[in-house]
Coordinates of C-alpha atoms in Angstrom, one line a residue:
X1 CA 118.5 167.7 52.8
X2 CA 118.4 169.5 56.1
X3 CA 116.4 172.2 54.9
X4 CA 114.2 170.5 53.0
X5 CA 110.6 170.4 54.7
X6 CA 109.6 167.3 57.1
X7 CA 106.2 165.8 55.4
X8 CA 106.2 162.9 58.0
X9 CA 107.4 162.9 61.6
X10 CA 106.5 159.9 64.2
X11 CA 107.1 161.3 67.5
X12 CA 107.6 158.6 70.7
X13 CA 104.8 156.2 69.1
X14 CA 103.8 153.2 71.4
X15 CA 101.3 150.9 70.2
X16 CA 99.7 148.7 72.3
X17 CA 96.5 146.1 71.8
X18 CA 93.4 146.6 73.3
X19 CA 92.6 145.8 76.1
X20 CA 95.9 146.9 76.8
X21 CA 98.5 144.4 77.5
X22 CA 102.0 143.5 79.3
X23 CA 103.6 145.6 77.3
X24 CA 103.4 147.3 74.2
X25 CA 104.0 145.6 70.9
X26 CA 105.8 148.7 69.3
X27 CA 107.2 151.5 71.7
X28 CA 108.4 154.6 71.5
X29 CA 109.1 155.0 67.9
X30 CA 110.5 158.1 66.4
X31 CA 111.6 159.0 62.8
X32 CA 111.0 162.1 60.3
X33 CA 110.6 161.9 56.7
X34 CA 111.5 164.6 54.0
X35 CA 110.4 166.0 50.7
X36 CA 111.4 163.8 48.3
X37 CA 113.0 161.4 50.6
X38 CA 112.8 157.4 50.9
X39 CA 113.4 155.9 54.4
X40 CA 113.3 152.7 54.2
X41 CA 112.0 150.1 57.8
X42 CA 113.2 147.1 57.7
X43 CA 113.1 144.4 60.7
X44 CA 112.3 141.0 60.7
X45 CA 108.8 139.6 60.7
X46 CA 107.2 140.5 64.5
X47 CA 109.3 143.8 64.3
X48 CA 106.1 146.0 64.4
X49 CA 107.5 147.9 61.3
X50 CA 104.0 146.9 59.4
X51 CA 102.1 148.0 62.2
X52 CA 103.5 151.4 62.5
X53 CA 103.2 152.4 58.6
X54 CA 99.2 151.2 59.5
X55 CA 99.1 153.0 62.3
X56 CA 100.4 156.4 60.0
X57 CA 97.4 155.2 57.5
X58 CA 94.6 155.7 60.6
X59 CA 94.2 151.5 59.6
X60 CA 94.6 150.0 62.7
X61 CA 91.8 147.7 64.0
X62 CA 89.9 149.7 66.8
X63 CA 88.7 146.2 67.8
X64 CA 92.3 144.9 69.0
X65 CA 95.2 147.8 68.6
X66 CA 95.5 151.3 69.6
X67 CA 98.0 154.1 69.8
X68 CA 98.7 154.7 73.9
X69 CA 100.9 157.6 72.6
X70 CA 103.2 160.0 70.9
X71 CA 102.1 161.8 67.8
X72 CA 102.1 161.7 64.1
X73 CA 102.2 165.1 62.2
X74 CA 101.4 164.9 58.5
X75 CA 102.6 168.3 57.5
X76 CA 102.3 169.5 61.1
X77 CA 98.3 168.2 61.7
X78 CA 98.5 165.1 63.9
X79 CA 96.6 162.2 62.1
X80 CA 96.5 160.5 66.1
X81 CA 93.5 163.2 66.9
X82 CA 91.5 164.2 63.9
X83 CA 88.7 162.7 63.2
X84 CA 87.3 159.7 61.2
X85 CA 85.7 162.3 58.1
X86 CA 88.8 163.6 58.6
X87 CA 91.3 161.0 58.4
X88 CA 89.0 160.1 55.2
X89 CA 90.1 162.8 53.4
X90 CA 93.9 162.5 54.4
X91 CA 93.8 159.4 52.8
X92 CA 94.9 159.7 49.1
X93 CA 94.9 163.0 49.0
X94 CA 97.5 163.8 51.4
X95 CA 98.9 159.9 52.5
X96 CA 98.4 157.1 50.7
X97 CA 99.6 153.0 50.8
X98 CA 100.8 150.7 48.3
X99 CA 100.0 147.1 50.1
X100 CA 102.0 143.8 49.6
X101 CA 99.6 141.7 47.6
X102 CA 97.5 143.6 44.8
X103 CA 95.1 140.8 44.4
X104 CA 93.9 141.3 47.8
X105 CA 93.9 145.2 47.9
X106 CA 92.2 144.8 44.3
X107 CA 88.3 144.4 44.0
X108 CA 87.9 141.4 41.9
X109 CA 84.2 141.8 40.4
X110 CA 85.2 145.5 39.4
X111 CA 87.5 146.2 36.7
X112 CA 90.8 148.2 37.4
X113 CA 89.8 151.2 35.5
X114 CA 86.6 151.9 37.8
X115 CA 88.9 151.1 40.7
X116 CA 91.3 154.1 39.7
X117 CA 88.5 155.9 39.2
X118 CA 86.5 155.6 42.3
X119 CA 89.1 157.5 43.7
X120 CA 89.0 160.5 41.9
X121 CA 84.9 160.3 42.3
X122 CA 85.3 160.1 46.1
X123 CA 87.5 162.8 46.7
X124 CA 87.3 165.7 43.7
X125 CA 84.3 167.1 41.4
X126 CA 85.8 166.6 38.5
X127 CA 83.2 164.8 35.7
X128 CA 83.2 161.1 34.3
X129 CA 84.9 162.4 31.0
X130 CA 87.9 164.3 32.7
X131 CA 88.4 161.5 35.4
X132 CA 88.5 158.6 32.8
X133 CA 91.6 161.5 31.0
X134 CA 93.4 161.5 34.2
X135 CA 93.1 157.6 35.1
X136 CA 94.1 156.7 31.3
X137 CA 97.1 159.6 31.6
X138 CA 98.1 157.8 35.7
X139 CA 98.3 154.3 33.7
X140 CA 100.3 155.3 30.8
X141 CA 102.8 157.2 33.7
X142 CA 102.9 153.8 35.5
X143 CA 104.2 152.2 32.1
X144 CA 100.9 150.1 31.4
X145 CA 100.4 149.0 28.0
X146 CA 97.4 149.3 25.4
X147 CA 95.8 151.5 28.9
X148 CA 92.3 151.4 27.0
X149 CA 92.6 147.7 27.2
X150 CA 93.4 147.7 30.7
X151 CA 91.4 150.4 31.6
X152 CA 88.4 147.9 31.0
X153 CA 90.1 144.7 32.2
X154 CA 90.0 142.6 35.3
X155 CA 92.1 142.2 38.4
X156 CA 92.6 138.5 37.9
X157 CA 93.3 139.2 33.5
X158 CA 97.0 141.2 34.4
X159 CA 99.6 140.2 35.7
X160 CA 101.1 140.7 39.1
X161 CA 103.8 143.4 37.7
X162 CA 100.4 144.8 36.1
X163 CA 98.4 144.6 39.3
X164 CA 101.2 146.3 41.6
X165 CA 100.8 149.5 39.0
X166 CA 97.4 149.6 39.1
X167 CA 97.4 149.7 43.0
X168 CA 100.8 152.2 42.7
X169 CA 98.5 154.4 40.1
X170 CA 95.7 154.3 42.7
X171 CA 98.0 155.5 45.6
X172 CA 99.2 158.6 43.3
X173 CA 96.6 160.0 41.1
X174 CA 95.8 162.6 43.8
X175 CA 99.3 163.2 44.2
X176 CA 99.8 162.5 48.1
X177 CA 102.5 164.2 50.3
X178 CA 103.6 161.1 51.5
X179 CA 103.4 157.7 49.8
X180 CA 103.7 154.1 51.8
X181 CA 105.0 151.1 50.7
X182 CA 104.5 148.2 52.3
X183 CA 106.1 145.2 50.7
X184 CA 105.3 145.9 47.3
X185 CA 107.8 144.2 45.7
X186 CA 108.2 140.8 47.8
X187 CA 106.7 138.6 45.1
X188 CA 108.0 140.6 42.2
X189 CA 110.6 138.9 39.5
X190 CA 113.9 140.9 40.1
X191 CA 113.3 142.2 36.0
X192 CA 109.5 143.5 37.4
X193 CA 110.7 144.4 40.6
X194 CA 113.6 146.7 39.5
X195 CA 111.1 148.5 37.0
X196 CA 108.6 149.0 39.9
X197 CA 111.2 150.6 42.2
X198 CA 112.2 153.3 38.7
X199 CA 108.6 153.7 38.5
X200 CA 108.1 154.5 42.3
X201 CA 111.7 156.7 42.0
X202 CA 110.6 158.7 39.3
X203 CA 107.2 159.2 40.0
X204 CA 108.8 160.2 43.7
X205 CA 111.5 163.0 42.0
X206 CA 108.2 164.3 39.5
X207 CA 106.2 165.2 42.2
X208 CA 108.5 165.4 45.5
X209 CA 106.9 162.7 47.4
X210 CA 108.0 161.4 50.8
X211 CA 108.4 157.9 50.8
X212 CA 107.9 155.0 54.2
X213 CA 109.2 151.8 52.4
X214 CA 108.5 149.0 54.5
X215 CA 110.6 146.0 53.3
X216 CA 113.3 143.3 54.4
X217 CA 114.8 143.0 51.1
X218 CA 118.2 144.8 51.5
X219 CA 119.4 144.8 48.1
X220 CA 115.9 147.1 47.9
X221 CA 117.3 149.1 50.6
X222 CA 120.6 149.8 49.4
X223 CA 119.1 150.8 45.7
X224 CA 116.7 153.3 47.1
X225 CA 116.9 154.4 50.9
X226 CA 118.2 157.6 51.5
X227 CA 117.5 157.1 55.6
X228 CA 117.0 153.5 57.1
X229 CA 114.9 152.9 60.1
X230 CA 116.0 149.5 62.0
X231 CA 113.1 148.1 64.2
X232 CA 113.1 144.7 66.6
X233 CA 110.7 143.2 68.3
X234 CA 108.5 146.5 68.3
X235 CA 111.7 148.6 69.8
X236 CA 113.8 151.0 67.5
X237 CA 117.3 149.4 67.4
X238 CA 119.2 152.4 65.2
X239 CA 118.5 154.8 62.2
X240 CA 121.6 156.0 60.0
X241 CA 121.8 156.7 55.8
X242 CA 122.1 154.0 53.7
X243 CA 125.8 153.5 54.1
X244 CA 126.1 154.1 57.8
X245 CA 123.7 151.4 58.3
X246 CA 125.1 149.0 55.2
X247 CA 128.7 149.3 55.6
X248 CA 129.0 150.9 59.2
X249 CA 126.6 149.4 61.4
X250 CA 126.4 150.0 65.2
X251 CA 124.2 147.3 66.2
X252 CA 124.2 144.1 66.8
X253 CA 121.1 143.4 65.4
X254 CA 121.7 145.2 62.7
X255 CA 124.9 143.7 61.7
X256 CA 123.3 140.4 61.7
X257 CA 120.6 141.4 59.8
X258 CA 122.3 142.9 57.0
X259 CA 124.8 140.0 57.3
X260 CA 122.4 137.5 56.7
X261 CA 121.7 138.8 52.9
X262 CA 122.2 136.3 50.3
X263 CA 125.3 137.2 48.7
X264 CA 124.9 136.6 44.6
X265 CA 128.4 134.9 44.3
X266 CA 127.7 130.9 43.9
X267 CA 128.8 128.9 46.8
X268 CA 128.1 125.4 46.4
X269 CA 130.0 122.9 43.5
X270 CA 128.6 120.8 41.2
X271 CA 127.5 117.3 43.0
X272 CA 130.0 113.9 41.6
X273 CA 128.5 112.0 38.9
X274 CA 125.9 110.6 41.1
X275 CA 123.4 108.5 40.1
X276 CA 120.3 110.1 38.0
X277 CA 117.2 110.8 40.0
X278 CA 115.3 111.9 37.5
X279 CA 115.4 112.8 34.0
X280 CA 113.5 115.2 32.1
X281 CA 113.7 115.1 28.4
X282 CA 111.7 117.2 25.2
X283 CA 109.1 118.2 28.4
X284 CA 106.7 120.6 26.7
X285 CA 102.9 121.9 28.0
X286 CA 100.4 123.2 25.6
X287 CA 97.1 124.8 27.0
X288 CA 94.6 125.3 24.6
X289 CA 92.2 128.2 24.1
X290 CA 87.8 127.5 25.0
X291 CA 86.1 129.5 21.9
X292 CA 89.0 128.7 19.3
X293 CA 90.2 126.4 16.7
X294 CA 91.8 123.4 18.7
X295 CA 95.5 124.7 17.1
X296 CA 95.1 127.6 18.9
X297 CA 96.9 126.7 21.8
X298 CA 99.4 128.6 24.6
X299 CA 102.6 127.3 24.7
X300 CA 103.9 127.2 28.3
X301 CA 107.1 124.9 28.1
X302 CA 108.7 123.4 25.0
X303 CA 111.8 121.4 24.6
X304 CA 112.8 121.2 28.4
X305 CA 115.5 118.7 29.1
X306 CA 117.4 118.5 32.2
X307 CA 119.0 116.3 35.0
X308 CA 118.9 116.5 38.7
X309 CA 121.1 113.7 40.4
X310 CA 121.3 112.2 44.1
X311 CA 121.9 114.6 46.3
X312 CA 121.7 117.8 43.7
X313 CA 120.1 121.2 44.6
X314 CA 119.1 122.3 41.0
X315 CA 117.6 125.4 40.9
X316 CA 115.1 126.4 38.3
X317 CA 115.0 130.6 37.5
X318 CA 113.2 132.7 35.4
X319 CA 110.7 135.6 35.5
X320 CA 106.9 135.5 36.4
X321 CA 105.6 133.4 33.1
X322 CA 108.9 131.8 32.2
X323 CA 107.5 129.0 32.4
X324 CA 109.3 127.6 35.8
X325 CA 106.3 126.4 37.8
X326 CA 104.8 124.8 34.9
X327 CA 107.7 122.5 34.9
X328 CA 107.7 122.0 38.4
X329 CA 103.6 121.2 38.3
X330 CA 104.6 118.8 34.8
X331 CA 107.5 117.1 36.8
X332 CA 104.7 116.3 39.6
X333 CA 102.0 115.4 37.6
X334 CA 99.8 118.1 39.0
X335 CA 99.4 118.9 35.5
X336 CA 99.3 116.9 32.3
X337 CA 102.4 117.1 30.1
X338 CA 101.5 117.4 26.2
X339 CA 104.4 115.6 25.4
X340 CA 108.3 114.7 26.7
X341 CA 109.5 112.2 29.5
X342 CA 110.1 112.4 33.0
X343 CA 112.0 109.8 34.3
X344 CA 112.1 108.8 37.8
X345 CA 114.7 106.5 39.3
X346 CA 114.9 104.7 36.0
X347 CA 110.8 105.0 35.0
X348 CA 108.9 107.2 32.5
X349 CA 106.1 108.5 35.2
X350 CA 103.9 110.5 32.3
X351 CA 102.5 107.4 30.7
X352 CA 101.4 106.2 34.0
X353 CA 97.9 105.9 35.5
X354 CA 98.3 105.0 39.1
X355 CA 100.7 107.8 40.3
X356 CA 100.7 106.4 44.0
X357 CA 104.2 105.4 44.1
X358 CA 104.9 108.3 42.1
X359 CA 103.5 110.3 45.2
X360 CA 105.7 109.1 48.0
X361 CA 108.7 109.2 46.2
X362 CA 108.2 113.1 44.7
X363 CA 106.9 115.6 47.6
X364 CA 106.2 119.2 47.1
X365 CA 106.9 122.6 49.3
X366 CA 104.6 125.4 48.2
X367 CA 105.3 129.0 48.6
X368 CA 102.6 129.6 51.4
X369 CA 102.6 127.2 54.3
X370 CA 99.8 128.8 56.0
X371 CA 97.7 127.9 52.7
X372 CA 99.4 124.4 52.1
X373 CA 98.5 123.6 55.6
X374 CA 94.5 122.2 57.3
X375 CA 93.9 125.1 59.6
X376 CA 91.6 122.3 61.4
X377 CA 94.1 119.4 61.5
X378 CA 97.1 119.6 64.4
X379 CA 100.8 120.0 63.3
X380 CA 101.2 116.1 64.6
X381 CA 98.0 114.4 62.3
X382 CA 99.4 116.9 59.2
X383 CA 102.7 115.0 59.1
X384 CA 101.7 111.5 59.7
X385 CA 98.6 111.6 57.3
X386 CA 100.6 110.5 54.0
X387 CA 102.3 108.1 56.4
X388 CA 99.1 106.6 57.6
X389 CA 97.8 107.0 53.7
X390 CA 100.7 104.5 52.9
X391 CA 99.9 102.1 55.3
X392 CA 102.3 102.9 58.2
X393 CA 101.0 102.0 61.9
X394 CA 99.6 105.1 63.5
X395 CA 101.6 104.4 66.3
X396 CA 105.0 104.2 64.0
X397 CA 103.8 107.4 61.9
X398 CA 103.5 109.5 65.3
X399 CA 106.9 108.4 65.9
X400 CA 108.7 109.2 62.9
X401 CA 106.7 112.9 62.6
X402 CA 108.5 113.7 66.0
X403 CA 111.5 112.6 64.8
X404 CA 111.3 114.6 61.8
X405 CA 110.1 117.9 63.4
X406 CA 113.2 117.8 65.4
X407 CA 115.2 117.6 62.4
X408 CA 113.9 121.1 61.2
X409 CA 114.7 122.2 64.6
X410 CA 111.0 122.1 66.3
X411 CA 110.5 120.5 69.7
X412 CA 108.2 117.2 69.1
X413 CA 106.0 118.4 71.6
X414 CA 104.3 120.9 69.3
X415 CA 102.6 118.3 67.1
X416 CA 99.1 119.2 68.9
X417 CA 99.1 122.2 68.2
X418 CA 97.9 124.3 65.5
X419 CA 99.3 125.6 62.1
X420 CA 98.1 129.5 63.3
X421 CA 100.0 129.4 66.5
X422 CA 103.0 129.3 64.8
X423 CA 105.4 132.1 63.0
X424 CA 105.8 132.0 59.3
X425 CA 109.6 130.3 59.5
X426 CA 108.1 127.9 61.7
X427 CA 105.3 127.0 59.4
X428 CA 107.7 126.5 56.4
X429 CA 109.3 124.3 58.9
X430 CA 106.5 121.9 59.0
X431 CA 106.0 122.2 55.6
X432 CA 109.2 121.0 55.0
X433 CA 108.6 118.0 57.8
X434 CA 105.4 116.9 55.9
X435 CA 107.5 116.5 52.3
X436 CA 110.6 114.8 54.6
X437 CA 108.8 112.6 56.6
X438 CA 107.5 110.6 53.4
X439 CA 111.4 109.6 52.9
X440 CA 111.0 110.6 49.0
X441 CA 114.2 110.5 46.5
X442 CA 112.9 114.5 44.9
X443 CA 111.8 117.4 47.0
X444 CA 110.3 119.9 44.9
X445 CA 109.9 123.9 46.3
X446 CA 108.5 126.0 44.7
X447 CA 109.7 129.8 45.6
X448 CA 109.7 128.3 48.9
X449 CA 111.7 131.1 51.0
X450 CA 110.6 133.8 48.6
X451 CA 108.0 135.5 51.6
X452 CA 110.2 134.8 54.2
X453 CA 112.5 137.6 55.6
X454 CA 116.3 137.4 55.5
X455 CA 117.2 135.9 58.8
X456 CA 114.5 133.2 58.7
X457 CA 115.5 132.9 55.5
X458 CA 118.9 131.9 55.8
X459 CA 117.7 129.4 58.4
X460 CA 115.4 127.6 55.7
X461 CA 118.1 127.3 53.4
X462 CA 120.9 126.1 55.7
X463 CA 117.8 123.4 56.8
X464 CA 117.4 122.4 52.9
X465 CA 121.0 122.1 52.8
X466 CA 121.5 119.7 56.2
X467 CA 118.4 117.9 54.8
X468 CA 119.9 117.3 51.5
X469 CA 123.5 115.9 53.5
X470 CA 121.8 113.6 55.6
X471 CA 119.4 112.3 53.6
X472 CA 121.0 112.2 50.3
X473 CA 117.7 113.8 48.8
X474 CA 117.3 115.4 45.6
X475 CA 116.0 119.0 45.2
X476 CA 114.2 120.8 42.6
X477 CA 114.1 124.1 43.8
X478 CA 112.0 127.2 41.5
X479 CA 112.8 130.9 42.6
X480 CA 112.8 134.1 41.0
X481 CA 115.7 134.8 43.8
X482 CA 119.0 134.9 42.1
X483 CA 120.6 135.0 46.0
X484 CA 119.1 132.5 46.9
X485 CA 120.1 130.2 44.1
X486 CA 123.3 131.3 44.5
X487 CA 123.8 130.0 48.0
X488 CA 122.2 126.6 47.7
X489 CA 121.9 125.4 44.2
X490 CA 124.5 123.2 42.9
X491 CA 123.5 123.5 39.4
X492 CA 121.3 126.3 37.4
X493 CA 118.6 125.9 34.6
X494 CA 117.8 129.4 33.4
X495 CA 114.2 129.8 32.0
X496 CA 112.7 132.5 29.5
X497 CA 109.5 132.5 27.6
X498 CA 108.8 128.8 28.2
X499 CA 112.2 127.7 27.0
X500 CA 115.5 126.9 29.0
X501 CA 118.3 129.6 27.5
X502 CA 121.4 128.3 29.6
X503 CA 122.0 125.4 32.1
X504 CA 124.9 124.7 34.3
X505 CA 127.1 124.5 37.2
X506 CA 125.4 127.9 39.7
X507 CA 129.4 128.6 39.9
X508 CA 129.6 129.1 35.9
X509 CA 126.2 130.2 35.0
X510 CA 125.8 133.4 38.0
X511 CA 129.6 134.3 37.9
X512 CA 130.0 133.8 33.7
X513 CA 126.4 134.1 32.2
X514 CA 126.6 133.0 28.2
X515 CA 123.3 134.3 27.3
X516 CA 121.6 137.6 27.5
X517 CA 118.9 137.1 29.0
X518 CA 121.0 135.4 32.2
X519 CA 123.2 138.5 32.1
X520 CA 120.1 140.7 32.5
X521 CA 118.3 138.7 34.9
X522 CA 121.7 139.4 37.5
X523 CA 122.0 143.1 36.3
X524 CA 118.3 143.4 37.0
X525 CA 119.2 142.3 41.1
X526 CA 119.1 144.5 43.5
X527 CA 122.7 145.5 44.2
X528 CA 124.3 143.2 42.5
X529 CA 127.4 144.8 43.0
X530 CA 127.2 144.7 46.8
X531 CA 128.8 142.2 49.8
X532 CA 126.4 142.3 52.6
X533 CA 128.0 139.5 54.5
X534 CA 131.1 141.6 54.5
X535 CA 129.5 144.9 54.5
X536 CA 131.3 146.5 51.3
X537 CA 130.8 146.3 47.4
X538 CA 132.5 143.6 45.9
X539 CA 133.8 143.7 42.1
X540 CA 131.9 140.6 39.5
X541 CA 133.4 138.3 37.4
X542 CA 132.9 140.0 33.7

């Protein structure tokens, strides 16, 4: 690999903002990157390791950050002096980035054909027939299906798997020197996921591509870094391969962040026969189709029955369009059930009109606090609005949302404050303190760690867990994250295709899988064969 030429090399980068500040957010940061080669960043969120791979892109904004110094050669020309025209044609052609969220890096009034193909119209004189050739050929070598179908299609009419290749097929077509990834597969299902990091792999090996993967997914790490870089708080803590940094680690940092990777081995036991919660039983959600025959309908859940008792953790899982969140959205009454029961402490709650009983005693955690939450209304009148909706005394509701925001760990003195002046961990925490604070008997989240990195993470879930011991409340909790199900749920429902294919204890159904689909669902993890608590591979139940 030595001899192997360096595409990338970051040379004693500080980044500062602007004006400058203090002191620097990310300082004197240096790596190289091969032919061919993945190295991998990983760091918690704040860690600078995002700001760095934008800083390699020329995307920083001018406005607020700037590079004070050190150098980054491209193939020996340092992208820090050229200039804007310049940097212009580096990207895509030479560099290019693969961003976290397609729908966002995605124009939506344009469809993803003309997308591909602006960039080929920007940067090369080829003509509309042999551009729309190579933009069909990129799509069919990203695995697309029926690619004259998509080649016409809207952002927002694929799916996110489908969306990350179009945005991967975009970064490639001109066949860059160096590729970065930032986050790409965060919100992936582990089956889409896995296929997206082959795709990336192979399309890496085809055309010896250098590869900056930004991530803090180690199970992605250990499947594809060749070279990890470990960044904290905007300082470089250690670089090493994969397994000096995975199974030898130097660091302190380091060895608690790799520690604090869900391990897939089930940890918790099935709860005692406790009383039923709620019931659900023959669930099923038809949505129909505007222009066709009123039987011509999608099927989103059919025949769903499960239990989730006092005190229970049970954890729904299942790929993007299994079905999962439906159920969750059914269970809540956010959306209409076409037929089936859900019980609730003894009462059918889908024949019933006024749902405002149904409200307090079922709460819900979203994915994306910073969404979930007013950006105009303090921390403090967040939390006690659903008391104050219910009739508690503003007075008593001010006191019980301190109370509860020091049980998710947050001083009460933050309740004037703001839902942007706080980190994303700490915003899940309030989250979390708005559904608690209503005292109900079922917590719903819905994939409700999935953007959060590993040690904040682990901190969420240990909360759920001391929440669930003293309270005695019931969770329904959806992920795509077989880890994380594995450390907190006590029981597993396992859905595919709008259908449940296997339910259990989590101890039977992740260590002894009965059904195919379950059994490809693990194999599809990353490193499912890997310890990262203990820092070695660790043999599976067969």
């Amino acid at each position: 690999m030595n001899d192997t030429p360096v595409v990338l090399s970051v040379e004693d980068v500080t980044i500062d903002t602007r004006p400058a500040g203090r002191k620097p957010i990310v300082r004197n940061i240096t790596f190289d990157v091969r032919e061919a080669e993945t190295v991998c960043i990983v760091g918690e969120s704040g860690s600078g390791k995002s700001v760095t791979s934008m800083a390699i892109m020329g995307l920083l904004p001018k406005d607020s950050l700037q590079v004070t110094g050190g150098r980054i050669l491209l193939d020996g020309e340092d992208v820090l002096k050229v200039t804007p025209a310049r940097m212009r044609e580096l990207r895509a052609s030479r560099v290019a980035m693969v961003f976290q969220e397609p729908m966002t890096a995605l124009n939506p009034v344009k469809t993803v054909g003309d997308q591909i193909d602006e960039v080929l119209r920007l940067h090369t004189k080829l003509s509309a027939a042999e551009r729309r050739k190579k933009v069909l050929h990129m799509m069919e070598r990203v695995q697309l299906p029926d690619v004259e179908r998509i080649y016409r299609s809207y952002p927002h009419q694929l799916s996110g798997g489908q969306r990350q290749r179009i945005v991967i097929a975009m970064a490639l077509i001109l066949r860059p020197r160096l590729l970065l990834a930032d986050e790409p597969t965060t919100a992936l299902d582990v089956t889409t996921q896995k296929q997206i990091l082959r795709l990336i792999k192979e399309l890496q090996e085809e055309e010896k591509t250098a590869v900056v993967f930004v991530t803090h997914d180690f199970g992605v790490v250990s499947e594809i870094a060749d070279r990890i870089v470990v960044m904290n708080r905007g300082d470089l803590v250690e670089t090493g391969t994969r397994d000096e940094i995975l199974t030898r680690p130097k660091e302190d940092y380091t060895r608690m962040l790799v520690s604090s990777v869900p391990s897939l081995v089930p940890r918790c036991d099935p709860v005692p026969k406790n009383p039923k919660v709620m019931e659900v039983i023959g669930l099923a959600k038809r949505y129909g189709k505007k222009g066709f025959t009123s039987d011509s309908t999608v099927l989103a859940a059919q025949g769903i029955s499960f239990t989730v008792r006092k005190g229970e953790i049970t954890g729904i899982i299942g790929e993007s369009g299994s079905g999962k969140s439906t159920v969750a959205r059914c269970v809540m009454r956010l959306t209409e059930p076409s037929e089936g029961a859900v019980v609730l402490n003894g009462q059918d709650i889908v024949p019933m009109h006024n749902l405002r009983a149904v409200r307090k005693q079922v709460q819900y955690i979203f994915q994306d606090p910073y969404r979930s939450l007013n950006p105009r209304r303090t921390i403090g009148q967040s939390l006690m609005e659903g008391l104050v909706n219910y009739g508690v005394p503003e007075k008593e509701a001010s006191r019980k949302a301190a109370e509860t925001l020091e049980m998710v760990n947050l001083p009460a003195h933050v309740m004037n404050r703001y839902p942007h002046q706080f980190s994303g961990g700490q915003r899940q925490r309030i989250a979390i303190a708005r559904a608690v604070v209503m005292e109900p008997s079922l917590l719903i989240a819905d994939e409700a760690v999935s953007a959060l990195d590993v040690t904040v993470q682990a901190q969420v879930l240990r909360l759920l867990e001391d929440i669930r011991t003293n309270t005695g409340v019931s969770i329904l909790f959806i992920t795509h994250d077989l880890r994380v199900a594995a450390q907190i749920c006590n029981t597993i429902v396992v859905m595919q295709r709008g259908r449940i294919v296997e339910q259990g204890p989590a101890r039977d159904v992740l260590a002894w899988p009965t059904h195919d689909y379950t059994r490809a669902l693990i194999d599809a993890a990353p490193a499912p064969d890997w310890d990262f608590q203990n820092f070695r591979p660790v043999e599976r139940a067969v």
